[in-house]
Coordinates of C-alpha atoms in Angstrom, one line a residue:
M26 CA -75.1 -21.5 -226.1
K27 CA -76.3 -17.9 -226.6
F28 CA -73.1 -17.2 -228.7
L29 CA -73.9 -20.3 -230.8
N30 CA -77.5 -19.2 -231.2
Y31 CA -76.3 -15.8 -232.3
I32 CA -73.8 -17.3 -234.8
S33 CA -76.6 -19.6 -236.2
Q34 CA -78.7 -16.6 -237.0
L35 CA -76.0 -15.0 -239.1
S36 CA -76.1 -15.2 -242.9
R37 CA -74.1 -17.9 -244.7
P38 CA -71.3 -15.5 -246.0
K39 CA -70.7 -14.2 -242.4
K40 CA -70.5 -17.7 -241.1
R41 CA -67.9 -18.6 -243.7
I42 CA -65.8 -15.6 -242.8
I43 CA -65.9 -16.7 -239.1
S44 CA -64.8 -20.2 -240.2
L45 CA -61.9 -18.7 -242.1
L46 CA -60.8 -16.6 -239.1
F47 CA -60.8 -19.6 -236.8
D48 CA -59.0 -21.8 -239.3
S49 CA -56.3 -19.1 -239.6
I50 CA -55.9 -19.2 -235.8
F51 CA -55.7 -23.0 -235.9
I52 CA -53.0 -22.9 -238.6
C53 CA -50.9 -20.5 -236.5
I54 CA -51.4 -22.6 -233.4
A55 CA -50.5 -25.8 -235.2
F56 CA -47.4 -24.1 -236.7
Y57 CA -46.3 -22.8 -233.3
F58 CA -46.9 -26.0 -231.3
S59 CA -45.2 -28.2 -233.9
F60 CA -42.0 -26.2 -233.4
A61 CA -42.4 -26.1 -229.6
L62 CA -43.0 -29.8 -229.4
R63 CA -40.1 -30.6 -231.6
L64 CA -37.5 -28.2 -230.3
G65 CA -38.7 -27.3 -226.8
Q66 CA -38.2 -23.6 -227.6
I67 CA -39.8 -20.9 -229.7
E68 CA -36.8 -18.6 -230.6
L69 CA -36.5 -20.0 -234.1
F70 CA -40.2 -19.6 -234.6
M71 CA -39.7 -15.8 -234.4
D72 CA -37.2 -15.9 -237.3
I73 CA -38.4 -13.7 -240.2
K74 CA -38.1 -16.6 -242.7
N75 CA -40.4 -18.8 -240.6
V76 CA -42.9 -15.9 -240.5
Y77 CA -42.8 -15.9 -244.3
V78 CA -43.3 -19.6 -244.3
L79 CA -46.2 -19.3 -242.0
L80 CA -47.9 -16.5 -244.0
G81 CA -47.4 -18.5 -247.2
T82 CA -48.7 -21.7 -245.6
L83 CA -51.7 -19.8 -244.2
V84 CA -52.8 -18.4 -247.6
I85 CA -52.3 -21.6 -249.5
T86 CA -54.1 -23.7 -246.8
L87 CA -57.1 -21.4 -246.7
V88 CA -57.3 -21.4 -250.5
T89 CA -57.1 -25.2 -250.5
F90 CA -59.9 -25.5 -248.0
V91 CA -62.1 -23.1 -250.1
R92 CA -61.3 -25.1 -253.3
L93 CA -62.1 -28.4 -251.6
G94 CA -65.5 -27.0 -250.5
L95 CA -64.9 -27.2 -246.8
Y96 CA -66.8 -23.9 -246.1
R97 CA -69.9 -25.1 -248.0
A98 CA -70.5 -27.9 -245.5
I99 CA -73.1 -27.2 -242.8
L100 CA -71.8 -28.0 -239.4
R101 CA -75.1 -29.2 -238.2
Y102 CA -75.0 -32.0 -240.8
L103 CA -71.2 -32.6 -240.7
T104 CA -70.3 -36.0 -242.2
F105 CA -67.2 -38.1 -242.8
H106 CA -66.8 -36.3 -246.1
A107 CA -66.1 -33.0 -244.4
L108 CA -63.5 -34.7 -242.1
F109 CA -61.9 -36.3 -245.1
V110 CA -61.7 -32.8 -246.8
I111 CA -59.9 -31.5 -243.6
F112 CA -57.5 -34.4 -243.7
I113 CA -56.6 -33.7 -247.4
G114 CA -56.3 -30.0 -246.8
A115 CA -54.1 -30.5 -243.8
L116 CA -51.9 -32.9 -245.8
I117 CA -51.5 -30.3 -248.6
S118 CA -50.8 -27.6 -246.0
A119 CA -48.0 -29.7 -244.4
M120 CA -46.5 -30.4 -247.8
M121 CA -46.5 -26.7 -248.6
L122 CA -45.0 -26.0 -245.2
A123 CA -42.1 -28.3 -246.1
L124 CA -41.7 -26.8 -249.7
L125 CA -41.8 -23.2 -248.5
S126 CA -39.2 -23.8 -245.8
F127 CA -37.0 -25.5 -248.4
Y128 CA -37.2 -22.7 -250.9
L129 CA -36.9 -19.9 -248.4
Q130 CA -34.0 -21.6 -246.7
A131 CA -35.8 -21.5 -243.3
F132 CA -34.7 -23.7 -240.5
M133 CA -37.2 -26.5 -240.1
P134 CA -36.6 -30.0 -238.7
R135 CA -38.1 -32.7 -241.0
T136 CA -40.6 -33.9 -238.3
V137 CA -42.2 -30.5 -237.9
P138 CA -44.5 -30.8 -241.0
I139 CA -45.6 -34.2 -239.7
I140 CA -46.4 -32.8 -236.3
Y141 CA -48.0 -29.8 -237.9
F142 CA -50.2 -32.0 -240.0
A143 CA -51.4 -33.9 -237.0
F144 CA -52.1 -30.7 -235.0
L145 CA -54.0 -29.0 -237.9
S146 CA -56.2 -32.0 -238.6
L147 CA -57.0 -32.3 -234.9
L148 CA -57.8 -28.6 -234.4
C149 CA -59.9 -28.1 -237.5
G150 CA -61.7 -31.5 -237.3
S151 CA -62.3 -31.6 -233.5
S152 CA -63.5 -27.9 -233.4
R153 CA -66.1 -28.6 -236.0
L154 CA -67.3 -31.8 -234.2
I155 CA -67.5 -29.9 -230.9
V156 CA -69.6 -27.2 -232.5
K157 CA -71.8 -29.8 -234.2
N158 CA -72.4 -31.6 -231.0
L159 CA -73.2 -28.4 -229.2
V160 CA -75.7 -27.5 -231.9
V161 CA -77.2 -31.0 -231.7
Q162 CA -77.4 -30.9 -228.0
G163 CA -79.2 -27.6 -228.2
K164 CA -81.7 -29.1 -230.6
K165 CA -82.2 -32.1 -228.4
K166 CA -83.8 -30.0 -225.7
G167 CA -86.8 -29.5 -227.9
Q168 CA -86.9 -33.0 -229.3
K169 CA -89.1 -35.9 -228.3
C170 CA -87.3 -39.0 -227.2
I171 CA -88.4 -42.2 -229.0
L172 CA -87.6 -45.9 -229.2
I173 CA -87.4 -47.8 -232.4
Y174 CA -88.9 -51.3 -232.3
G175 CA -86.9 -53.4 -234.8
A176 CA -83.2 -53.1 -235.4
G177 CA -83.4 -54.6 -238.9
G178 CA -83.1 -52.8 -242.2
A179 CA -86.2 -50.7 -241.8
G180 CA -85.3 -49.7 -238.3
R181 CA -81.8 -48.7 -239.4
Q182 CA -83.1 -46.6 -242.3
L183 CA -85.6 -45.0 -239.9
A184 CA -82.8 -44.2 -237.4
L185 CA -80.7 -42.7 -240.2
S186 CA -83.5 -40.5 -241.4
L187 CA -84.3 -39.3 -237.9
K188 CA -80.7 -38.0 -237.4
S189 CA -81.8 -34.8 -239.3
S190 CA -85.1 -34.6 -237.6
E191 CA -85.8 -31.6 -235.4
E192 CA -88.8 -33.3 -233.7
Y193 CA -87.6 -36.8 -232.7
R194 CA -84.5 -38.2 -231.2
P195 CA -84.0 -42.0 -231.1
A196 CA -82.8 -43.2 -227.6
A197 CA -82.3 -46.9 -228.5
F198 CA -83.5 -49.8 -230.5
I199 CA -85.6 -52.6 -228.9
D200 CA -85.9 -56.0 -230.5
T201 CA -86.5 -59.7 -229.7
D202 CA -83.6 -60.9 -231.9
K203 CA -81.1 -62.3 -229.4
T204 CA -78.2 -61.9 -232.0
L205 CA -78.8 -58.2 -232.0
I206 CA -79.4 -57.5 -228.3
G207 CA -76.4 -55.9 -226.7
T208 CA -75.0 -54.6 -230.0
V209 CA -74.7 -50.9 -231.0
I210 CA -76.1 -49.8 -234.4
Q211 CA -75.6 -46.3 -235.7
G212 CA -74.6 -45.2 -232.2
L213 CA -77.8 -46.6 -230.6
S214 CA -77.9 -49.6 -228.3
V215 CA -80.1 -52.5 -229.2
C216 CA -82.0 -53.6 -226.0
N217 CA -84.3 -56.4 -225.3
A218 CA -88.0 -55.6 -226.0
K219 CA -88.8 -56.8 -222.5
T220 CA -86.9 -53.8 -221.1
A221 CA -89.1 -51.3 -223.0
E222 CA -90.8 -50.1 -219.8
S223 CA -87.6 -49.3 -218.0
L224 CA -86.2 -47.5 -221.1
I225 CA -89.3 -45.4 -221.3
T226 CA -88.8 -44.3 -217.7
K227 CA -85.1 -43.8 -218.2
Y228 CA -85.2 -41.7 -221.3
S229 CA -88.7 -40.1 -220.8
V230 CA -89.8 -41.7 -224.1
S231 CA -93.1 -40.4 -225.5
K232 CA -93.4 -42.6 -228.6
I233 CA -92.4 -46.0 -230.0
F234 CA -91.9 -46.3 -233.7
L235 CA -92.7 -49.7 -235.0
A236 CA -90.2 -50.5 -237.8
V237 CA -91.1 -54.1 -238.7
P238 CA -92.9 -53.8 -242.1
N239 CA -91.9 -57.3 -243.3
V240 CA -93.4 -59.4 -240.5
S241 CA -96.8 -61.1 -240.7
R242 CA -99.9 -59.4 -239.2
A243 CA -100.1 -62.2 -236.6
S244 CA -96.5 -61.3 -235.4
R245 CA -97.3 -57.6 -235.5
K246 CA -100.3 -58.2 -233.3
E247 CA -98.1 -60.0 -230.8
I248 CA -95.7 -57.1 -230.8
I249 CA -98.5 -54.6 -230.4
D250 CA -100.0 -56.6 -227.5
S251 CA -96.7 -56.5 -225.8
L252 CA -96.6 -52.6 -226.1
V253 CA -100.2 -51.7 -225.6
H254 CA -100.0 -51.5 -221.8
L255 CA -97.2 -48.9 -222.0
R256 CA -98.2 -45.3 -221.7
V257 CA -96.6 -44.2 -225.0
E258 CA -98.0 -43.6 -228.4
V259 CA -97.1 -46.4 -230.9
L260 CA -96.7 -45.3 -234.5
S261 CA -95.9 -47.5 -237.5
V262 CA -93.7 -47.1 -240.6
P263 CA -95.4 -47.8 -243.9
S264 CA -95.5 -51.2 -245.4
M265 CA -92.5 -52.4 -247.4
E266 CA -94.7 -52.6 -250.4
D267 CA -95.6 -48.9 -250.2
I268 CA -91.9 -48.0 -249.5
V269 CA -90.6 -50.0 -252.5
S270 CA -93.3 -48.6 -254.8
G271 CA -92.5 -45.1 -253.8
K272 CA -96.0 -44.4 -252.3
A273 CA -94.4 -43.7 -248.9
K274 CA -91.1 -43.0 -247.3
I275 CA -89.6 -44.8 -244.4
D276 CA -90.0 -41.8 -242.1
Q277 CA -93.7 -41.2 -243.0
L278 CA -95.1 -42.6 -239.7
G279 CA -98.8 -43.1 -239.0
D280 CA -101.1 -44.8 -236.6
V281 CA -100.9 -48.6 -236.2
P282 CA -103.1 -50.0 -239.0
I283 CA -106.2 -51.4 -237.4
E284 CA -105.8 -54.7 -239.3
D285 CA -102.6 -55.2 -237.3
L286 CA -104.8 -55.3 -234.1
L287 CA -106.8 -58.1 -235.7
G288 CA -103.7 -60.2 -236.4
R289 CA -105.3 -61.6 -239.5
D290 CA -103.0 -62.2 -242.5
P291 CA -104.7 -62.0 -245.9
V292 CA -104.5 -65.1 -248.2
A293 CA -102.9 -64.4 -251.6
P294 CA -105.8 -64.3 -254.1
Q295 CA -106.0 -67.0 -256.8
K296 CA -105.3 -65.3 -260.1
V297 CA -107.4 -67.7 -262.1
L298 CA -110.5 -67.0 -260.0
L299 CA -109.9 -63.3 -260.0
E300 CA -109.8 -63.2 -263.8
A301 CA -112.5 -65.8 -264.6
D302 CA -115.5 -63.4 -264.8
I303 CA -113.5 -60.2 -265.5
K304 CA -110.7 -60.5 -268.1
N305 CA -111.7 -59.1 -271.5
K306 CA -115.4 -59.0 -270.3
V307 CA -117.9 -56.2 -269.7
V308 CA -118.3 -55.9 -265.9
M309 CA -121.0 -53.8 -264.2
V310 CA -120.9 -52.7 -260.5
T311 CA -124.0 -51.3 -258.9
G312 CA -123.4 -48.9 -256.0
A313 CA -119.9 -48.3 -257.6
G314 CA -119.3 -45.2 -255.5
G315 CA -119.8 -46.9 -252.1
S316 CA -117.2 -48.3 -249.8
I317 CA -117.5 -51.9 -251.1
G318 CA -118.5 -51.0 -254.6
S319 CA -115.5 -48.7 -255.1
E320 CA -113.0 -51.3 -253.9
L321 CA -114.6 -53.9 -256.1
C322 CA -114.0 -51.5 -259.0
R323 CA -110.3 -51.1 -258.1
Q324 CA -109.8 -54.9 -257.9
I325 CA -111.8 -55.5 -261.1
I326 CA -109.6 -53.0 -263.0
K327 CA -106.5 -55.2 -262.1
G328 CA -108.3 -58.1 -263.9
K329 CA -108.3 -56.1 -267.1
P330 CA -111.9 -56.1 -268.2
S331 CA -112.8 -54.6 -271.6
D332 CA -115.3 -52.3 -270.1
I333 CA -116.4 -51.4 -266.5
I334 CA -119.9 -50.0 -266.0
L335 CA -120.1 -47.8 -262.9
F336 CA -123.7 -47.6 -261.8
D337 CA -124.6 -45.3 -258.9
R338 CA -127.4 -42.9 -257.9
S339 CA -125.0 -40.5 -256.2
E340 CA -123.5 -38.0 -258.6
F341 CA -120.5 -37.1 -256.4
S342 CA -119.6 -40.7 -255.6
L343 CA -119.8 -41.6 -259.2
Y344 CA -117.6 -38.7 -260.2
E345 CA -115.0 -39.6 -257.6
I346 CA -114.7 -43.3 -258.5
E347 CA -114.7 -42.5 -262.3
K348 CA -111.9 -40.1 -261.9
E349 CA -109.8 -42.4 -259.7
L350 CA -110.3 -45.4 -262.0
T351 CA -109.4 -43.4 -265.1
Q352 CA -106.1 -42.3 -263.5
L353 CA -105.4 -45.9 -262.3
I354 CA -105.9 -47.3 -265.7
E355 CA -103.6 -44.7 -267.3
K356 CA -101.0 -45.5 -264.7
M357 CA -101.3 -49.2 -265.4
G358 CA -101.2 -48.6 -269.1
G359 CA -104.5 -50.4 -269.5
I360 CA -107.2 -50.0 -272.2
T361 CA -110.3 -50.7 -270.1
K362 CA -113.1 -48.3 -270.9
V363 CA -114.8 -46.7 -267.9
V364 CA -118.5 -45.9 -268.3
P365 CA -120.0 -43.8 -265.5
L366 CA -123.8 -44.1 -265.4
L367 CA -126.2 -42.4 -263.0
G368 CA -129.2 -44.5 -262.1
S369 CA -131.2 -46.3 -259.4
V370 CA -131.7 -50.0 -259.0
Q371 CA -135.3 -49.3 -258.4
H372 CA -135.8 -48.4 -262.1
I373 CA -135.8 -51.7 -264.0
N374 CA -136.1 -50.1 -267.4
R375 CA -132.9 -48.2 -266.8
L376 CA -131.1 -51.4 -265.7
K377 CA -132.3 -53.3 -268.8
M378 CA -131.3 -50.5 -271.1
V379 CA -127.8 -50.3 -269.6
M380 CA -127.1 -54.1 -269.5
G381 CA -128.5 -54.7 -273.0
T382 CA -126.7 -51.8 -274.6
F383 CA -123.3 -52.6 -273.2
K384 CA -123.7 -56.4 -273.4
V385 CA -122.8 -56.8 -269.7
N386 CA -121.2 -60.2 -268.9
T387 CA -120.8 -59.9 -265.1
V388 CA -122.7 -57.9 -262.5
Y389 CA -121.6 -57.2 -258.9
H390 CA -124.6 -55.9 -257.1
A391 CA -123.3 -53.7 -254.2
A392 CA -126.1 -51.1 -254.2
A393 CA -127.9 -51.2 -250.9
Y394 CA -128.8 -49.3 -247.8
K395 CA -126.6 -50.9 -245.1
H396 CA -126.7 -48.6 -242.1
V397 CA -128.9 -50.5 -239.6
P398 CA -130.5 -47.5 -237.7
L399 CA -131.1 -45.5 -240.8
V400 CA -133.0 -48.4 -242.5
E401 CA -134.9 -48.9 -239.2
F402 CA -136.0 -45.2 -239.5
N403 CA -136.8 -45.5 -243.2
V404 CA -138.4 -48.9 -243.6
V405 CA -140.2 -48.5 -246.9
E406 CA -137.1 -47.0 -248.7
G407 CA -135.0 -49.8 -247.3
M408 CA -137.5 -52.3 -248.8
Y409 CA -137.6 -50.6 -252.2
N410 CA -133.8 -50.3 -252.5
N411 CA -132.6 -53.6 -250.9
V412 CA -135.4 -56.0 -251.8
F413 CA -137.1 -54.7 -255.0
G414 CA -133.9 -53.1 -256.2
T415 CA -132.0 -56.4 -256.0
Y416 CA -134.9 -58.3 -257.7
N417 CA -135.1 -55.6 -260.5
T418 CA -131.3 -55.9 -261.1
A419 CA -131.5 -59.7 -261.2
K420 CA -134.5 -59.7 -263.6
A421 CA -132.7 -57.2 -265.9
A422 CA -129.6 -59.4 -265.8
I423 CA -131.7 -62.4 -266.9
E424 CA -133.3 -60.5 -269.8
S425 CA -129.9 -59.2 -270.9
N426 CA -128.3 -62.6 -270.8
V427 CA -125.7 -61.7 -268.2
G428 CA -123.5 -64.6 -267.4
S429 CA -122.8 -64.1 -263.7
F430 CA -124.6 -62.1 -261.0
V431 CA -123.0 -61.7 -257.5
L432 CA -124.9 -60.1 -254.6
I433 CA -123.0 -58.5 -251.9
S434 CA -124.8 -59.6 -248.7
T435 CA -124.2 -59.3 -245.0
D436 CA -123.9 -61.3 -241.8
K437 CA -126.9 -59.3 -240.6
A438 CA -129.1 -61.3 -243.0
V439 CA -128.7 -64.3 -240.6
R440 CA -131.6 -64.5 -238.2
P441 CA -132.1 -60.8 -238.6
T442 CA -133.2 -58.6 -235.7
N443 CA -133.5 -55.4 -237.8
V444 CA -135.1 -54.4 -241.0
M445 CA -131.8 -54.0 -242.9
G446 CA -130.9 -57.6 -242.2
A447 CA -134.4 -58.7 -243.1
T448 CA -134.2 -56.9 -246.4
K449 CA -130.9 -58.5 -247.3
R450 CA -132.2 -62.0 -246.4
L451 CA -135.2 -61.3 -248.6
A452 CA -132.9 -60.2 -251.4
E453 CA -131.0 -63.5 -251.0
L454 CA -134.2 -65.5 -251.2
G455 CA -135.1 -63.7 -254.4
L456 CA -131.8 -64.6 -256.0
Q457 CA -132.1 -68.2 -254.8
A458 CA -135.6 -68.5 -256.3
L459 CA -134.4 -67.0 -259.6
A460 CA -131.3 -69.2 -259.6
E461 CA -133.5 -72.4 -259.3
E462 CA -135.2 -71.4 -262.6
E463 CA -132.0 -70.2 -264.3
N464 CA -130.2 -73.5 -263.5
K465 CA -132.8 -75.3 -265.7
K466 CA -131.7 -73.3 -268.7
L467 CA -128.7 -74.2 -270.9
N468 CA -126.9 -70.8 -270.5
G469 CA -128.9 -69.2 -267.7
T470 CA -127.5 -66.5 -265.4
R471 CA -125.4 -67.8 -262.5
F472 CA -126.7 -66.2 -259.3
S473 CA -124.6 -66.2 -256.1
M474 CA -124.5 -64.3 -252.9
V475 CA -121.4 -63.5 -250.7
R476 CA -122.0 -63.0 -247.0
F477 CA -119.5 -61.2 -244.8
G478 CA -119.3 -58.9 -241.7
N479 CA -117.9 -55.4 -241.2
V480 CA -115.2 -54.1 -243.3
L481 CA -112.6 -51.7 -241.9
G482 CA -112.8 -48.1 -243.1
S483 CA -116.3 -48.4 -244.7
S484 CA -118.8 -45.6 -244.4
G485 CA -120.3 -45.9 -240.9
S486 CA -117.5 -48.0 -239.6
V487 CA -116.7 -47.7 -235.9
I488 CA -112.9 -47.3 -236.4
P489 CA -112.9 -43.9 -238.0
L490 CA -115.4 -42.8 -235.4
F491 CA -113.2 -43.9 -232.5
K492 CA -110.1 -42.2 -234.0
K493 CA -112.1 -39.0 -234.4
Q494 CA -113.3 -39.2 -230.8
I495 CA -109.8 -39.9 -229.5
T496 CA -108.5 -36.8 -231.3
E497 CA -111.3 -34.7 -229.8
G498 CA -110.5 -36.0 -226.3
G499 CA -113.3 -38.5 -226.0
P500 CA -115.4 -40.1 -224.8
L501 CA -115.5 -43.1 -227.0
T502 CA -119.1 -44.1 -227.5
I503 CA -119.9 -47.9 -227.5
T504 CA -123.4 -49.2 -227.6
H505 CA -122.9 -52.2 -225.2
P506 CA -119.9 -53.4 -223.2
D507 CA -120.3 -57.0 -224.5
I508 CA -120.9 -56.2 -228.2
T509 CA -118.7 -58.1 -230.7
R510 CA -118.2 -57.8 -234.5
Y511 CA -116.3 -59.6 -237.3
F512 CA -113.9 -57.4 -239.2
M513 CA -112.1 -57.7 -242.6
T514 CA -110.2 -55.2 -244.7
I515 CA -112.1 -53.8 -247.7
P516 CA -109.5 -55.0 -250.3
E517 CA -109.5 -58.6 -248.9
A518 CA -113.3 -58.6 -248.9
A519 CA -113.5 -57.4 -252.5
Q520 CA -111.0 -60.0 -253.7
L521 CA -112.9 -62.8 -252.0
V522 CA -116.2 -61.6 -253.4
I523 CA -114.7 -61.8 -256.9
Q524 CA -113.2 -65.2 -256.3
A525 CA -116.4 -66.6 -254.8
G526 CA -118.5 -65.4 -257.7
A527 CA -116.1 -67.2 -260.1
M528 CA -116.8 -70.5 -258.2
A529 CA -120.6 -70.2 -258.3
K530 CA -122.7 -72.9 -259.9
G531 CA -126.0 -71.1 -259.4
G532 CA -127.9 -70.2 -256.2
D533 CA -124.7 -70.4 -254.0
V534 CA -124.6 -68.7 -250.7
F535 CA -120.9 -68.1 -250.0
V536 CA -119.7 -67.2 -246.5
L537 CA -116.3 -65.6 -246.0
D538 CA -114.1 -66.7 -243.2
M539 CA -113.9 -63.6 -241.0
G540 CA -111.6 -65.1 -238.4
E541 CA -112.4 -64.4 -234.7
S542 CA -115.0 -61.9 -233.7
V543 CA -113.6 -58.8 -231.9
K544 CA -115.0 -57.3 -228.7
I545 CA -115.5 -53.6 -229.5
T546 CA -114.7 -52.6 -226.0
D547 CA -111.2 -54.2 -226.2
L548 CA -110.7 -52.6 -229.6
A549 CA -111.5 -49.2 -228.2
K550 CA -109.2 -49.6 -225.3
N551 CA -106.3 -50.7 -227.6
L552 CA -106.8 -47.6 -229.8
I553 CA -106.7 -45.4 -226.7
Q554 CA -103.5 -47.0 -225.3
L555 CA -101.8 -47.0 -228.7
S556 CA -102.3 -43.3 -228.8
G557 CA -100.3 -43.0 -225.6
L558 CA -103.3 -42.3 -223.5
E559 CA -105.0 -44.1 -220.6
V560 CA -108.6 -45.3 -220.3
K561 CA -110.5 -43.3 -217.7
N562 CA -112.7 -45.4 -215.4
D563 CA -113.6 -46.0 -211.8
K564 CA -110.2 -47.8 -211.2
N565 CA -108.3 -45.0 -213.0
I566 CA -110.1 -41.7 -212.4
H567 CA -107.1 -39.7 -213.6
G568 CA -107.1 -41.4 -217.1
D569 CA -107.5 -39.5 -220.3
I570 CA -110.4 -40.9 -222.2
E571 CA -113.5 -42.7 -220.9
L572 CA -115.7 -45.2 -222.6
K573 CA -119.4 -44.3 -222.7
F574 CA -122.0 -47.0 -223.2
T575 CA -125.0 -45.6 -225.0
G576 CA -127.2 -48.7 -225.3
L577 CA -127.9 -50.9 -228.3
R578 CA -129.3 -48.9 -231.3
P579 CA -132.6 -49.8 -232.9
G580 CA -132.3 -53.3 -234.4
E581 CA -128.7 -53.8 -233.3
K582 CA -127.4 -57.3 -232.2
L583 CA -124.9 -58.0 -229.5
Y584 CA -123.1 -60.4 -231.9
E585 CA -123.4 -61.3 -235.6
E586 CA -123.7 -64.7 -237.2
L587 CA -122.7 -65.9 -240.7
L588 CA -124.7 -69.1 -241.1
V589 CA -128.4 -69.7 -240.8
G590 CA -127.8 -73.5 -240.2
E591 CA -124.9 -75.7 -239.6
N592 CA -124.7 -77.0 -243.2
V593 CA -121.5 -75.5 -244.6
D594 CA -119.0 -76.9 -247.1
D595 CA -115.4 -76.0 -248.0
T596 CA -114.5 -74.6 -251.4
A597 CA -111.4 -74.4 -253.5
H598 CA -110.4 -71.3 -251.5
E599 CA -109.5 -71.6 -247.8
R600 CA -111.3 -68.4 -246.8
I601 CA -114.5 -69.1 -248.7
M602 CA -117.2 -71.5 -247.6
T603 CA -120.6 -72.3 -249.1
A604 CA -123.8 -72.6 -247.0
N605 CA -126.6 -75.0 -247.8
E606 CA -129.8 -73.1 -246.8
S607 CA -133.4 -73.6 -247.6
F608 CA -135.2 -71.1 -249.9
L609 CA -138.6 -70.4 -251.4
P610 CA -139.7 -71.5 -254.9
L611 CA -140.1 -68.5 -257.3
V612 CA -143.9 -68.8 -257.3
D613 CA -144.1 -68.5 -253.5
Y614 CA -141.4 -65.7 -253.5
M615 CA -143.5 -63.7 -256.0
V616 CA -146.5 -63.9 -253.8
L617 CA -144.5 -62.7 -250.8
L618 CA -143.0 -59.9 -253.0
E619 CA -146.5 -58.8 -254.1
K620 CA -147.8 -58.6 -250.6
L621 CA -144.8 -56.6 -249.5
H622 CA -145.2 -54.3 -252.5
V623 CA -148.8 -53.5 -251.6
A624 CA -147.9 -52.9 -248.0
C625 CA -145.1 -50.5 -249.0
Q626 CA -147.2 -48.6 -251.4
H627 CA -149.7 -47.9 -248.6
F628 CA -147.0 -47.3 -246.1
D629 CA -148.7 -49.9 -243.9
H630 CA -145.9 -50.6 -241.4
N631 CA -148.0 -53.0 -239.3
L632 CA -148.6 -55.1 -242.4
I633 CA -144.9 -54.9 -243.5
R634 CA -143.8 -56.1 -240.1
E635 CA -146.4 -58.9 -240.2
I636 CA -145.2 -60.0 -243.6
L637 CA -141.6 -60.1 -242.4
L638 CA -142.5 -62.1 -239.3
L639 CA -144.4 -64.7 -241.4
S640 CA -141.7 -65.0 -244.1
P641 CA -139.1 -67.8 -243.8
I642 CA -136.2 -65.4 -242.9
G643 CA -136.1 -65.9 -239.1
F644 CA -137.0 -62.2 -238.4
N645 CA -136.9 -61.6 -234.7
P646 CA -137.1 -57.8 -234.1
T647 CA -135.7 -56.4 -230.9
D648 CA -137.5 -53.1 -231.1
N649 CA -140.9 -51.7 -232.1
I650 CA -141.5 -50.2 -235.5
G651 CA -138.9 -47.5 -235.9
D652 CA -139.9 -45.7 -239.1
L653 CA -139.8 -42.0 -238.3
V654 CA -142.6 -40.9 -240.6
W655 CA -144.9 -43.7 -239.3
N656 CA -144.2 -42.8 -235.7
A657 CA -144.6 -39.1 -236.3
K658 CA -148.0 -39.8 -238.0
L659 CA -149.1 -41.9 -235.1
A660 CA -148.1 -39.2 -232.7
F661 CA -150.0 -36.6 -234.7
I662 CA -153.2 -38.8 -234.8
G663 CA -152.9 -39.4 -231.1
T664 CA -152.7 -35.6 -230.5
I665 CA -155.8 -35.0 -232.6
E666 CA -157.7 -37.7 -230.8
E667 CA -156.8 -36.2 -227.5
K668 CA -158.1 -32.8 -228.6
T669 CA -161.4 -34.2 -229.9
S670 CA -162.1 -36.4 -226.9

C-alpha cells in the first residue's frame, strides 16, 4: 500500500509512463504465454522473426492504447468504458500480430493470436481492476459506513453518487418492500428494514440515509419512528420537488425535516381561494419582514397581484424581503410591483396615507409582538402594538375602502394566561365589533381573523433552539416535562390564512386544523436520537445530551387551545374551521379601548391588569405583573421608603 500511495502522489505524466511500461510487459508476457500454451515449447519464440513481430506488435499496441484514450482514464474511477477500450485495443493488437507474422514470414500457429488476445485482455484489464480495488480499499479505511433506507430510484441514485465519495461507503440497502428484499442492487444487498440494528452492529454503521422522498409525511414518520431508537444519525435526501427543480442534488443530505416528525401531510391549496383576494389586486402585508408576514408575501406573489405593499417598521427585515421578492418575481417572469414602505401600525395617519394612495384591496395584518415573555416584560408596548395597532390598521382600511382585512391571530388568544394572548384576543374583539358595523354597509370591509398555533422555523421557535443546543453538546432546555404545543409549517399556515380570508363573510373567526398537539419533551428526545446521540438521564448516565427543565416562563401555558367555546363549524376547506364566539358591540369596545388607552398613557399597570381581568376575554394570569420598568420602579420606591423610614 505504501507503494500505491507513492504512485498516487506522482504527477499525471509519470503515472502514464508507468502504465505504458506495465502494458509493455503485459504484451510480452501475453506473446510468450500464447506460444507456450499452444506449442508447449519456447524455442520458436526465440526466432529473430518472432522478435520483430513482437516489437512491431508492441509499438502498434501502445500507440493504439494511446489513441483510444486508455491512459487518460483515472484508475480510481475505472468504468466499463475503460475495459471496453482494453478489449478493442487487444483485438487490434491480435490482428496486427497475425498480419506482421504473415508479412514477415514468421512461424505462428493460427490459434496463437486468439490466445494472445485473451491473455492481453486479461492482463491489462485485471491489473487495472486490482489496482482500483486496492485504491478503493485504502480509501475505505477512512470512510464512514452507512445504510441507505429505500432501494427505489432515489436510493439507487444516492448509492451511485456515493461511489465517488471519499467520506461515506454504503454497506447495504434496507427496505420494507418484500419484492426487493434479498436482491442485489449496484453491488449492495437489499435487507429487511427490521434487520437494521444487526446491520449497524455488523458494519459499524454511523449513519442512515433516508432516500424515500416520494412517500407521504405520515409514512416517513412511521419510518423515522422505527429508526429513532437506533444509535445512529439519520439524514434525509432532499424532496423530489427540490431535486427535479434543480434546487438540490440527490446527495445533498440534511437533517430529517422536523415536519416529518409530525407526520402531517399538507392539503393541496384550492387555487380559486388562493387567488380570490389577490389576483390583479393591490395587496398590503403589515409586518411583511417577519416570519409569518414574509411567507405570506411569498405565497401572495404566486397569486399574481398587481402590487404588493410591504409594510414593516424594521429597515433590515424590509430590505431582505423586498430583495427576495423582487428576485422571485423576475424568476417567475411576473409583473407584480413591489412597494417597500417603512412604518408603524401605531401611526394611523401613515396607514391611511398608504392605503389611500395605493388603493389597497386586501390587507393581511401580521404585524404584532408575539414573543410571550417579552410582551410580559413590556406590557404597554405590547398593548400599543397589538391592540391599538390592529385597531388603527382596521380603521385605516375602512376609511380607504379596503375590500378584505385578515388578522393573523394565535391560539394564545384563547383563555389567555399571558399579556400577549390577552392583547391578541382584544384585537380580535375590535375586529369583530368593527365587522358588525361594516356588515350593515353595502360594500363594507370584510374583517376576519385566522387563529393557529406555532409555526416551524419562526423567530423564537423551539426547533432551531434545540438544534443549536444539540450542536453545542446540550443540554436541551425545556420549560416543563408535560408541556405540549401545536405545530404547522410556515408555508402551509400562510396558504391556509389566504384561503380562509377568501371565505370570510365578515367578523369570521377561522381556526386552522393543527392536527395533534406534540409533547415538547418527546420532540427533543427524537431530535437527539436522530442526531445519533443518546439522552442522558438517571437511567442512562453515560448518555450524550441531557434535558434540562427550567420551569414555565412568565405567562406560559402547559398546553394551548384553539377554541373559546365548543361552537365550531366546517368550511369548504377541510383544514379550516370557523368558530362562533361572543363579542362586544363597537360602543362597548370603544369604552374598553379608551380605559386601556388612559391606563397605558399613565403606565398604570395595576389598572391595565384590572381592565384585562374585567374584559370579556377570559384573562387568567398565571404570574404577577411582569413589566420590567414597572417592577424596577417599584423596587426603587421600596428602597427609598426603607431609607426614609
